[in-house]
XYZ file of C-alpha atoms in Angstrom:
589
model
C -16.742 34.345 -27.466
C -19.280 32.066 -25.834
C -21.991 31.923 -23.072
C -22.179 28.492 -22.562
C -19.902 25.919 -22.124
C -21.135 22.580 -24.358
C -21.497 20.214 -21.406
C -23.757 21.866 -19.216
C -26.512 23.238 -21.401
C -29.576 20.958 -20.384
C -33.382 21.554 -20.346
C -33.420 24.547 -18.213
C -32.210 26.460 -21.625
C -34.538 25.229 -23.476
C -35.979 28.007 -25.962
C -32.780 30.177 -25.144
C -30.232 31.180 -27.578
C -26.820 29.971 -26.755
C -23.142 30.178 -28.050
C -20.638 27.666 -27.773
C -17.041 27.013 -28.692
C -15.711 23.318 -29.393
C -14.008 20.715 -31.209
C -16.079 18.752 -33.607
C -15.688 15.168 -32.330
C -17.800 13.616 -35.152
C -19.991 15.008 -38.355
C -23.034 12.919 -39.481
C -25.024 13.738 -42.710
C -28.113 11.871 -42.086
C -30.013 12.956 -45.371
C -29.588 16.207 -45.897
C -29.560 17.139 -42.224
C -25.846 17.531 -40.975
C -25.151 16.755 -36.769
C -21.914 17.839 -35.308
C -21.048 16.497 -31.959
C -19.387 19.697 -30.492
C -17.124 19.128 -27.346
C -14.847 21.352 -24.914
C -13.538 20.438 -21.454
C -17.029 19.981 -20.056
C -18.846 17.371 -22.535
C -20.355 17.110 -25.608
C -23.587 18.615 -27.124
C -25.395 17.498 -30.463
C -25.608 20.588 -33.102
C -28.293 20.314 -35.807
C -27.706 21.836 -39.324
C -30.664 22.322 -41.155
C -30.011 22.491 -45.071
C -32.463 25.839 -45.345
C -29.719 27.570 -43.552
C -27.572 27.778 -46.632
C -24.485 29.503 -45.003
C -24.049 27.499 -41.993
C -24.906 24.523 -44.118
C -22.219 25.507 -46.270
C -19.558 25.442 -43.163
C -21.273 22.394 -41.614
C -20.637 20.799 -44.530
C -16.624 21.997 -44.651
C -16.341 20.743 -41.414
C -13.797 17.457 -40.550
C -12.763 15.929 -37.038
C -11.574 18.839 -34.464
C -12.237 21.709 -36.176
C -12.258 24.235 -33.824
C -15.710 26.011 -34.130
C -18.042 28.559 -32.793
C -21.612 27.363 -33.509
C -24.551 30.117 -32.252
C -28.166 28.224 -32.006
C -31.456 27.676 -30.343
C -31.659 25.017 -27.274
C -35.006 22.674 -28.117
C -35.781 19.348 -26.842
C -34.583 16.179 -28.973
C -37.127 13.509 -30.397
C -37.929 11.450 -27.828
C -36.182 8.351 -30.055
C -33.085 10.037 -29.980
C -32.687 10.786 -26.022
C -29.023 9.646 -24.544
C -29.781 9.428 -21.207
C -25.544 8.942 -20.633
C -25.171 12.155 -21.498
C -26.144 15.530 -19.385
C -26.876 17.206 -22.813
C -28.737 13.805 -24.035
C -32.418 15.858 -23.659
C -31.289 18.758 -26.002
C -29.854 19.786 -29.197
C -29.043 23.128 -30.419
C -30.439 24.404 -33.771
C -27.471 25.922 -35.030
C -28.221 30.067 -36.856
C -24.243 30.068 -37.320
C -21.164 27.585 -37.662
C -17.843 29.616 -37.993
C -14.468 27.185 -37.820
C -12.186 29.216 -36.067
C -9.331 26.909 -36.842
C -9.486 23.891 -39.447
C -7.403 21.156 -38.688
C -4.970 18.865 -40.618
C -5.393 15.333 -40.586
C -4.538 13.946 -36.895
C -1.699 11.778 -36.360
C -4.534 9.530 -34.224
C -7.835 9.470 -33.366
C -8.474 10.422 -29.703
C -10.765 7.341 -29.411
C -7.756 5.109 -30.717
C -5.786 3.212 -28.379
C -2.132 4.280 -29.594
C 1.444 3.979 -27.918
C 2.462 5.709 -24.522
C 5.229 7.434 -26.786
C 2.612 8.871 -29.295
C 0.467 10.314 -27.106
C 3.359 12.200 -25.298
C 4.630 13.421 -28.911
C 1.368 14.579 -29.459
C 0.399 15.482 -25.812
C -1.837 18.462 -26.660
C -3.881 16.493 -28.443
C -3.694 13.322 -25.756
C -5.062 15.521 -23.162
C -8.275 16.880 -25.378
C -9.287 13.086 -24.661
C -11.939 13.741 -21.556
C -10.610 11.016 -19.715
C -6.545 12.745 -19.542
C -9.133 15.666 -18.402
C -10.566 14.269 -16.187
C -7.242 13.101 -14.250
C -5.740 16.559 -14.454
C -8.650 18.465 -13.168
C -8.505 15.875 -10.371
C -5.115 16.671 -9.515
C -6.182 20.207 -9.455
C -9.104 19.491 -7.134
C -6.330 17.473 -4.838
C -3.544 20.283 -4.569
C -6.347 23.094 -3.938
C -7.759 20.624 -1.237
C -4.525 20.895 0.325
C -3.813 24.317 -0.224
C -7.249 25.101 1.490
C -6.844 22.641 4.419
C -3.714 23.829 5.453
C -4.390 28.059 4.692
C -7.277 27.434 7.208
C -4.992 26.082 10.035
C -1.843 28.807 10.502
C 0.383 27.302 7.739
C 2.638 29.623 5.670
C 2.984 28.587 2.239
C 6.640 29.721 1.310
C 8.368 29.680 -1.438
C 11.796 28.219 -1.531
C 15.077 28.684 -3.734
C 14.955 26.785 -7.289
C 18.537 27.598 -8.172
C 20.210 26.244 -4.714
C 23.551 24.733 -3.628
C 24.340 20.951 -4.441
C 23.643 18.699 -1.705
C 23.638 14.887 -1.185
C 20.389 14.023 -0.265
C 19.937 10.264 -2.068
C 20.580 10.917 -5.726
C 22.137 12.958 -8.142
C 21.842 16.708 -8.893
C 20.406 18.446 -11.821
C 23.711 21.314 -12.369
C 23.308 24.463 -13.582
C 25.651 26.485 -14.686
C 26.491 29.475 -13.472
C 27.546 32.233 -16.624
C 28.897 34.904 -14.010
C 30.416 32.599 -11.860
C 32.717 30.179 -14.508
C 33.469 26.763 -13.561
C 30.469 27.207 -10.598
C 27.415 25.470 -10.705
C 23.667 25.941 -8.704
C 21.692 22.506 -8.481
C 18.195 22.196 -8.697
C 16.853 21.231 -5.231
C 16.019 17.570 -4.839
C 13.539 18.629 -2.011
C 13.096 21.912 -0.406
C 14.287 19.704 2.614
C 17.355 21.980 4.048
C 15.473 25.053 3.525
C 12.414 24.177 5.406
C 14.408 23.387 8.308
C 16.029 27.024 8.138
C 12.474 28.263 7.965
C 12.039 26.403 11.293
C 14.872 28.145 12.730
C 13.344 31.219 11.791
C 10.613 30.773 13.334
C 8.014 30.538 10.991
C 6.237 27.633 12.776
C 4.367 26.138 10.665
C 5.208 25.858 6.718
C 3.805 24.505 3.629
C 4.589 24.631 -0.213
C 3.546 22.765 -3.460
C 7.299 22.048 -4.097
C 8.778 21.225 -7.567
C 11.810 18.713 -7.219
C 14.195 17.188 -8.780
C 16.142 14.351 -9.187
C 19.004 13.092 -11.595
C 17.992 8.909 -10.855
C 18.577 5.968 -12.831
C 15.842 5.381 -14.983
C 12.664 3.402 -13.571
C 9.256 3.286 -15.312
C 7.267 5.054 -13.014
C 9.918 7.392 -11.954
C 9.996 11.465 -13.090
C 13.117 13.482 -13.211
C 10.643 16.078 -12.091
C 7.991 15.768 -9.820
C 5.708 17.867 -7.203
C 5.358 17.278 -3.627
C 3.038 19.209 -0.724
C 6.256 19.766 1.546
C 5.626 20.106 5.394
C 7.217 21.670 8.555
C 6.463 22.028 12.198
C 8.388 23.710 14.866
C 8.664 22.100 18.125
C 6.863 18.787 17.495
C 7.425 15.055 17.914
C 6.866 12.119 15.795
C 3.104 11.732 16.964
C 2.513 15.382 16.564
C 2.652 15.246 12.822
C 1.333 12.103 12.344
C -2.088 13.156 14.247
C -1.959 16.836 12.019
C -1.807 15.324 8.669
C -3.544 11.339 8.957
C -6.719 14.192 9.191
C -5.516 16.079 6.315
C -4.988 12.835 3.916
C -8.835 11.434 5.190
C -9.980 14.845 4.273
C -8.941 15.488 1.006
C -9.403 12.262 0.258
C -13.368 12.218 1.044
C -13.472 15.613 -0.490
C -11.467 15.084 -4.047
C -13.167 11.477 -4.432
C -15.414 10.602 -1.885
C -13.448 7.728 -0.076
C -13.387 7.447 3.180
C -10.258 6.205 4.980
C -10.213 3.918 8.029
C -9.290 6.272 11.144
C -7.240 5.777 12.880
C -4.698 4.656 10.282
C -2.705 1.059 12.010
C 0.875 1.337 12.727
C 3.661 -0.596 11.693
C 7.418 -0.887 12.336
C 9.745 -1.269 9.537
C 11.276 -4.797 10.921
C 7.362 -5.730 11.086
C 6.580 -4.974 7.518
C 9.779 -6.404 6.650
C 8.814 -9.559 8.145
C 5.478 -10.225 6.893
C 5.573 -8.687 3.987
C 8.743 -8.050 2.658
C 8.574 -4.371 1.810
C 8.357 -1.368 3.663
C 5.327 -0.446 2.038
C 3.598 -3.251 2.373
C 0.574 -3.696 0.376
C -2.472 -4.769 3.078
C -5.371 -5.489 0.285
C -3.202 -8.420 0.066
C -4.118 -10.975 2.468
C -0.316 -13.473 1.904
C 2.395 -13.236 4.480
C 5.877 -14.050 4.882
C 6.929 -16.465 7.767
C 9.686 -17.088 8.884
C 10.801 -20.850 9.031
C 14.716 -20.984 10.002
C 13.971 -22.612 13.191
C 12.713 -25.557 11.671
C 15.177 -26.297 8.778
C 18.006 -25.138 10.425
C 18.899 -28.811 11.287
C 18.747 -30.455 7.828
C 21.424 -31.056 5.761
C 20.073 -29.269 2.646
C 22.389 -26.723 2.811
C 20.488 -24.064 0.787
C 18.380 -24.091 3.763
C 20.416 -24.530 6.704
C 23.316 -22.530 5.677
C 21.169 -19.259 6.079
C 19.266 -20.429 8.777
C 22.167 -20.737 10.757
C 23.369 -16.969 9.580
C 22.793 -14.326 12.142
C 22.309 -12.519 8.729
C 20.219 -14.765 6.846
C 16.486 -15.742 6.362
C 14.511 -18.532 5.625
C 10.869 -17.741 4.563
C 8.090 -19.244 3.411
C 4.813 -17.770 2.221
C 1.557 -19.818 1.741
C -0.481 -19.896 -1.334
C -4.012 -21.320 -0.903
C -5.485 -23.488 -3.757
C -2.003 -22.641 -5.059
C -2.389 -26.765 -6.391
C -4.325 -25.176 -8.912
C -1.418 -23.597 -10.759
C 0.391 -25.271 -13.428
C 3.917 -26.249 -13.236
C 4.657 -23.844 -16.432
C 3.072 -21.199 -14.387
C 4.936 -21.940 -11.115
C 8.409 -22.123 -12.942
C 7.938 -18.691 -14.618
C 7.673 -17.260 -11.475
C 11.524 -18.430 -10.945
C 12.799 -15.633 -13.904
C 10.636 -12.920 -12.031
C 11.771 -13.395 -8.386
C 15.342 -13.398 -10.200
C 15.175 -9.753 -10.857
C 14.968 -9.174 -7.242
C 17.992 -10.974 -6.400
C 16.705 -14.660 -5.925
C 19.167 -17.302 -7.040
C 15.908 -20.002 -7.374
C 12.563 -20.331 -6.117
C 11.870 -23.643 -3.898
C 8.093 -24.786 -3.520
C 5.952 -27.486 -2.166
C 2.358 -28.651 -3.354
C -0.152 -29.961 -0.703
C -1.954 -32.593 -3.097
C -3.028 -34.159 0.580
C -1.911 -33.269 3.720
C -3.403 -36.521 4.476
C -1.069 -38.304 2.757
C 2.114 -37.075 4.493
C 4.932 -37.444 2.181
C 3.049 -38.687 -0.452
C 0.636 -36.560 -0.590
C 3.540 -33.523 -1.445
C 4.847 -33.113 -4.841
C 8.655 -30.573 -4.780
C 11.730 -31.098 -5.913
C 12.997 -30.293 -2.121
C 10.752 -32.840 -0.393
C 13.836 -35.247 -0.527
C 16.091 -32.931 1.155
C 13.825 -32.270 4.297
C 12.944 -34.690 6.866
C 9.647 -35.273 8.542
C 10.724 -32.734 11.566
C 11.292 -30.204 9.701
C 8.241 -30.560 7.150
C 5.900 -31.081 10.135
C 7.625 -27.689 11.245
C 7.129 -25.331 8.274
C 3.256 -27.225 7.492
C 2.505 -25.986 10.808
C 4.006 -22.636 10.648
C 2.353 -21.514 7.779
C -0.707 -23.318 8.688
C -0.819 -25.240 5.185
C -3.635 -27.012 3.705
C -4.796 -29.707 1.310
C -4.309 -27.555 -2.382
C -1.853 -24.803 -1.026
C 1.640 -24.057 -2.679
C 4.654 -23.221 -0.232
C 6.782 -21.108 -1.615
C 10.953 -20.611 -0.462
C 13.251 -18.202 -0.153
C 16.737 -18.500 1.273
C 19.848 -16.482 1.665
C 20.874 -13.043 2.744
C 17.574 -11.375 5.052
C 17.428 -8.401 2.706
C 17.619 -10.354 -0.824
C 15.533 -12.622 0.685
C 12.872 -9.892 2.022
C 13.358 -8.280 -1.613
C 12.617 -11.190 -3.868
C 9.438 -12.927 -1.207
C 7.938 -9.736 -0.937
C 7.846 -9.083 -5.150
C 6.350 -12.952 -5.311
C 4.093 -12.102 -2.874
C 2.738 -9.121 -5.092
C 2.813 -10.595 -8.190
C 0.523 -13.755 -6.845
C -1.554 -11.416 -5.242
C -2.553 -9.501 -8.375
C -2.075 -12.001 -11.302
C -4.097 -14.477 -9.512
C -7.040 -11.803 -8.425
C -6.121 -11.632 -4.158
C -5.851 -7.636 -4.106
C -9.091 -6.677 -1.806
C -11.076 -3.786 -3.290
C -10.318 -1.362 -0.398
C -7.781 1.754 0.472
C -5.610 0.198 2.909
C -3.917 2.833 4.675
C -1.018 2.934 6.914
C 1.808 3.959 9.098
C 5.129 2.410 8.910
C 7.549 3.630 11.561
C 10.353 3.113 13.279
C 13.217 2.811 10.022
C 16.781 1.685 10.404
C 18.933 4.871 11.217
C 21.555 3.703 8.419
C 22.040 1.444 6.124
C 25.629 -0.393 5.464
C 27.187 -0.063 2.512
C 29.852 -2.752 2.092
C 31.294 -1.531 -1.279
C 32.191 1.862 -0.167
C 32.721 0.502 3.510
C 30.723 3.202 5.361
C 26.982 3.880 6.323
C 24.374 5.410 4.275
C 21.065 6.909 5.472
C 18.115 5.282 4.937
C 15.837 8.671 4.989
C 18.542 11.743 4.899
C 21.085 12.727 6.771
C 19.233 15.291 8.827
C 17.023 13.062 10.584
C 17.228 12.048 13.888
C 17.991 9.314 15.563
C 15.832 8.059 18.198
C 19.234 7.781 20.126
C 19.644 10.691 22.005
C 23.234 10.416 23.437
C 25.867 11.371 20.469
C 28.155 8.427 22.468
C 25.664 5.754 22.431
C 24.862 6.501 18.879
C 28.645 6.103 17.351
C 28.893 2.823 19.847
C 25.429 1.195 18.165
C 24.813 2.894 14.786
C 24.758 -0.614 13.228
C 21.531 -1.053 15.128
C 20.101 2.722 15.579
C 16.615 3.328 15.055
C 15.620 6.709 13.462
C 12.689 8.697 13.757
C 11.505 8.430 10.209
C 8.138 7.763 9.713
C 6.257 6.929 5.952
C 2.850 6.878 5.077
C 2.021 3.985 2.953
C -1.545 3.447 0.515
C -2.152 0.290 -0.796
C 1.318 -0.306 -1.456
C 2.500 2.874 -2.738
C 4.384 5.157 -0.279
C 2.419 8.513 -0.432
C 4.172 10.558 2.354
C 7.769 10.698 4.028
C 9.133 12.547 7.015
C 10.944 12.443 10.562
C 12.051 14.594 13.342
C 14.927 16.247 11.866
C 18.124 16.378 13.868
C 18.020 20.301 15.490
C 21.870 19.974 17.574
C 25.147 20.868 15.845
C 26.839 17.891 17.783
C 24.558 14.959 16.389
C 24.255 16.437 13.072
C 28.128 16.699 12.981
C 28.064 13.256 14.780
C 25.859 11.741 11.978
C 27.740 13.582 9.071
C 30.829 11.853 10.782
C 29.117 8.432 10.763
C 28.181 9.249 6.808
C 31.767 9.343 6.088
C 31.854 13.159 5.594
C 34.236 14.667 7.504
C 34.230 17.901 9.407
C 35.647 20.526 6.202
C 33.428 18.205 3.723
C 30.224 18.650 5.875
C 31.639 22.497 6.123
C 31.851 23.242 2.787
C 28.784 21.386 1.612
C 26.480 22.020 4.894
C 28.056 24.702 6.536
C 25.042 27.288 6.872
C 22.881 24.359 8.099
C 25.355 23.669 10.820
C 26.178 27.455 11.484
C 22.021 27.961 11.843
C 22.121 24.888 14.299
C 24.704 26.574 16.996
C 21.635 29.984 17.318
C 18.867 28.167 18.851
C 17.253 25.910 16.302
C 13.842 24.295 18.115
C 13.212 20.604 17.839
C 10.896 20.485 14.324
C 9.991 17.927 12.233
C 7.960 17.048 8.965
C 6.590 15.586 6.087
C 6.462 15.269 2.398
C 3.584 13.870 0.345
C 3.757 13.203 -3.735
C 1.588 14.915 -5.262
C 1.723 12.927 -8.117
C 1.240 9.913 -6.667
C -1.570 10.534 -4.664
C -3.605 11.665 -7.923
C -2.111 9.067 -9.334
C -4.614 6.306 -6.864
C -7.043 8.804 -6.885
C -7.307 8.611 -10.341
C -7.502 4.819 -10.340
C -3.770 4.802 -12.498
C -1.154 2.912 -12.403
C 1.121 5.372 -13.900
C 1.932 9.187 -12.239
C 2.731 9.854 -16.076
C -1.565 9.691 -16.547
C -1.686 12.646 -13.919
C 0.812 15.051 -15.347
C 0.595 17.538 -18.415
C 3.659 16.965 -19.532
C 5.506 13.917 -18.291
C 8.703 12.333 -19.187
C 9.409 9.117 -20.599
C 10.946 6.637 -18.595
C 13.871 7.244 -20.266
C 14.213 11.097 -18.807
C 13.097 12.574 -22.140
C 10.182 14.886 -23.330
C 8.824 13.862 -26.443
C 6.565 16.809 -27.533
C 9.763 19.024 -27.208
C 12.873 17.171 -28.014
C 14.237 17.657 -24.907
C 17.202 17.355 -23.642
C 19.061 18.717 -26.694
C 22.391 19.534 -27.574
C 23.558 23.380 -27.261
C 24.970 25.569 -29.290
C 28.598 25.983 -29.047
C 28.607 29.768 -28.386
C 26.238 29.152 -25.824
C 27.869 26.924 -24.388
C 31.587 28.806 -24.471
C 29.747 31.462 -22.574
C 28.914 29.096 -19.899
C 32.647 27.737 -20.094
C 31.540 24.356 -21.165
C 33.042 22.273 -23.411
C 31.397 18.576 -24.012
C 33.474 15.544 -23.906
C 31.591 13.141 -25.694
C 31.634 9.237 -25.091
C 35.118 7.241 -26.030
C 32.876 4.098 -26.126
């Protein structure tokens, strides 16, 4: 239907007879003379309709905003006054011999110029993504996963296709169930991560495996969270932690220098977990952000201000400060709304000091805690934190986690409302991750990865006597504060992963019934392996320069687990679902 598309005709066509196939982005009569801006996925080219041409005048003049059209001219140079250099096409204009509308359209719900509501676009997402900058981001996620794809298809990988309809596992959140018509009262889950499979493949022997994986996951609701998302999935046979690392720290720097044309430090810095949670709260620790934690216990564990002391003195707790410079500079208004934000993250209060003049000593301080610290322990923290004339100190106290939690969100939030986040991809490993986590509700551990990775223990004894303070061999990849990629060496003998499964609180006919086939491939030679996963979304998402993956997919949820542009979910119809051998119980309250 066309030999051109309408952003790349330029000069070199000049005199040549072209046909193109748009949307009309904007009609002009300019005194007799009609011009239709005609765009498709590559740009936008100016069509001139000449009033002697009665019957493409006549549909020129028919013509309203995105019409679909199929315009047939002759390339010639523009007047030299009307040049847009911006534009590729901004030499050139086409003399249009025929306009045909191939589709008229209604009146739009919004102009694709307008800046309308998250929700209206995705209601309308067809006509969200004609807008060339939703282009632009999706073709740049294509560019990304066919980087990948191309990267690892040169180096041995085997990209491998894995089970959608698959047997519900724990793995960290809930299952999407399906259920099963042949099989009543059965269900298959959709497979949070191809992550049990992979391993298998391992066992088989594939080697080395790759896939552009679609998972799932039923989570509570979070604003830049999908129930469905994509991931590059990795797997190597007979590798250790360094092995991987090394393999895909290339892959990231290429693809990233190849999609967008950054170039990321090499090598990237390593970090342990207890490191990042230390300095910066968060284990993914945002480095364009020069503020960190430090820890001050030792020097208020003394006073009598018990807020202070009381953790200090708790093998559990923390005391930590983190140093604002020309922090003097913020209101009080501004400091106290910083209390309500820190509160989200667990923080009972926010405690700060203002250097008005270190000079000064105490009278040079302005805090509604200065009274409650002695000279000792002020001289202690100042030094610490290396505090200046016009800095604000900043407090938090209590349990090390909450504490950790609530610092390292302050920390974030002062970094980027008051303009501290370095223009720079910051890179980074982070290593070295608690084994499990303790839950004291249900009274048992949870993993802090998965269950099936291992523990940098190697003795199933030693591990059951110390699993309060076992180390794993999980290892994330973190970008500017966004974790991009997640993996370990994955458990490969029956006895740990029965050992760990044990230490999960599922017992030996749970782990059976749920994990059985895992366990049975474990006892026929299963190599040492390990992996990786990367999000796919994510990674667009910085590439892209967005703060929301929802920018980089076609057809996102809200943050409320819902699709807009189809209504879903939606209730069934009860035939359909008495042939499933469902019935709904709906809601008492």
């Amino acid at each position: 239907m066309r030999s051109h598309h309408c952003g790349l005709v330029d000069e070199a066509l000049d005199g040549q007879t072209v046909t193109l196939c748009g949307w009309a982005d904007t009609r002009r009569d300019h005194g007799g003379v009609i011009f239709i801006d005609l765009r498709d996925h590559e740009g936008i080219v100016q069509i001139v309709i000449e009033p002697d041409n009665a019957a493409a005048f006549a549909a020129a003049e028919a013509v309203r905003y995105e019409f679909c059209l199929r315009v047939t001219g002759r390339v010639r140079p523009r007047p030299a006054s009307q040049v847009n250099e911006r534009l590729r096409t901004g030499r050139i204009e086409i003399l249009a011999d025929t306009v045909e509308v191939l589709n008229a359209a209604a009146p739009l719900p919004f102009m694709l110029d307008d800046a309308v509501s998250e929700d209206m676009r995705l209601r309308y997402r067809y006509l969200d993504i004609r807008r060339p900058e939703v282009q632009r981001r999706l073709r740049l996620r294509t560019k990304l996963v066919s980087a990948l794809r191309h990267y690892l298809d040169a180096r041995s990988f085997q990209d491998i296709e894995t089970p959608i309809l698959t047997k519900a596992t724990p793995e960290g959140a809930r299952d999407y169930l399906v259920p099963s018509r042949v099989h009543p009262g059965e269900f298959f889950a959709l497979p949070q991560s191809p992550q049990l499979f992979k391993q298998l493949l391992m066992m088989a022997g594939m080697d080395r495996y790759y896939q552009i994986a679609r998972c799932f996951r039923d989570e509570d609701l979070r604003a830049d969270r999908q129930p469905e998302f994509t991931q590059l999935d990795m797997e190597f046979a007979f590798v250790e932690e360094r092995d991987v690392q090394d393999f895909v720290e290339p892959m990231i720097r290429h693809v990233f220098q190849e999609v967008v044309g950054v170039a990321l430090a090499a090598p990237f810095p390593r970090m342990t977990y207890a490191e990042a949670m230390r300095r910066y709260g968060s284990d993914k620790p945002d480095l364009r952000i020069a503020l960190e934690l430090v820890d001050v216990a030792e020097h208020v564990r003394h006073v009598d201000f018990k807020v202070f002391s009381g953790p200090a003195s708790d093998a559990g707790g923390r005391v930590a400060a983190l140093r604002l410079p020309k922090g003097a500079e913020l209101t009080r208004k501004q400091i106290d709304d910083l209390g309500p934000h820190v509160a989200k993250y667990g923080a009972k209060g926010l405690a700060w000091i203002r250097v008005d003049d270190l000079a000064n000593g105490r009278e040079g301080l302005t805090s509604p805690i200065v009274k409650f610290l002695d000279d000792r322990a002020i001289d202690g923290i100042f030094a610490a934190v290396g505090a200046q004339t016009g800095d604000v100190i900043f407090f938090g106290a209590g349990p090390y986690a909450t504490v950790s939690a609530f610092m390292g969100a302050l920390r974030l939030k002062l970094g980027h409302d008051l303009g501290l986040v370095e223009d720079a991809w910051k890179p980074l490993w982070v290593v070295d991750f608690p084994m499990f986590e303790f839950d004291a509700e249900a009274n048992r551990y949870v993993a802090l990865h998965h269950p099936f990775t291992a523990p940098k223990i190697d003795d199933v004894a030693d591990l059951r006597a110390n699993a309060a303070f076992a180390v794993s061999r999980g290892y994330d990849m973190v970008l500017n504060g966004n974790e991009i990629g997640g993996g370990s060496i994955r458990i490969h003998r029956p006895d740990m992963q029965s050992a760990v499964f044990d230490l999960l609180g599922i017992g030996a006919e749970e782990a059976q019934a749920k994990f059985g086939f895992l366990l049975d491939a474990l006892k026929y030679g299963a190599p040492p392996h390990g992996g990786i996963a990367f999000g796919i979304d994510r990674i667009a998402a910085l590439m892209a320069g967005t703060d929301s993956i929802r920018d980089v997919i076609a057809f996102p949820k809200t943050a409320s687990a819902q699709c807009l542009l189809t209504s879903a979910p939606s209730p069934i119809a009860e035939a359909q679902l008495q042939e499933l051998h469902i019935r709904v119980v709906k809601p008492t309250t």
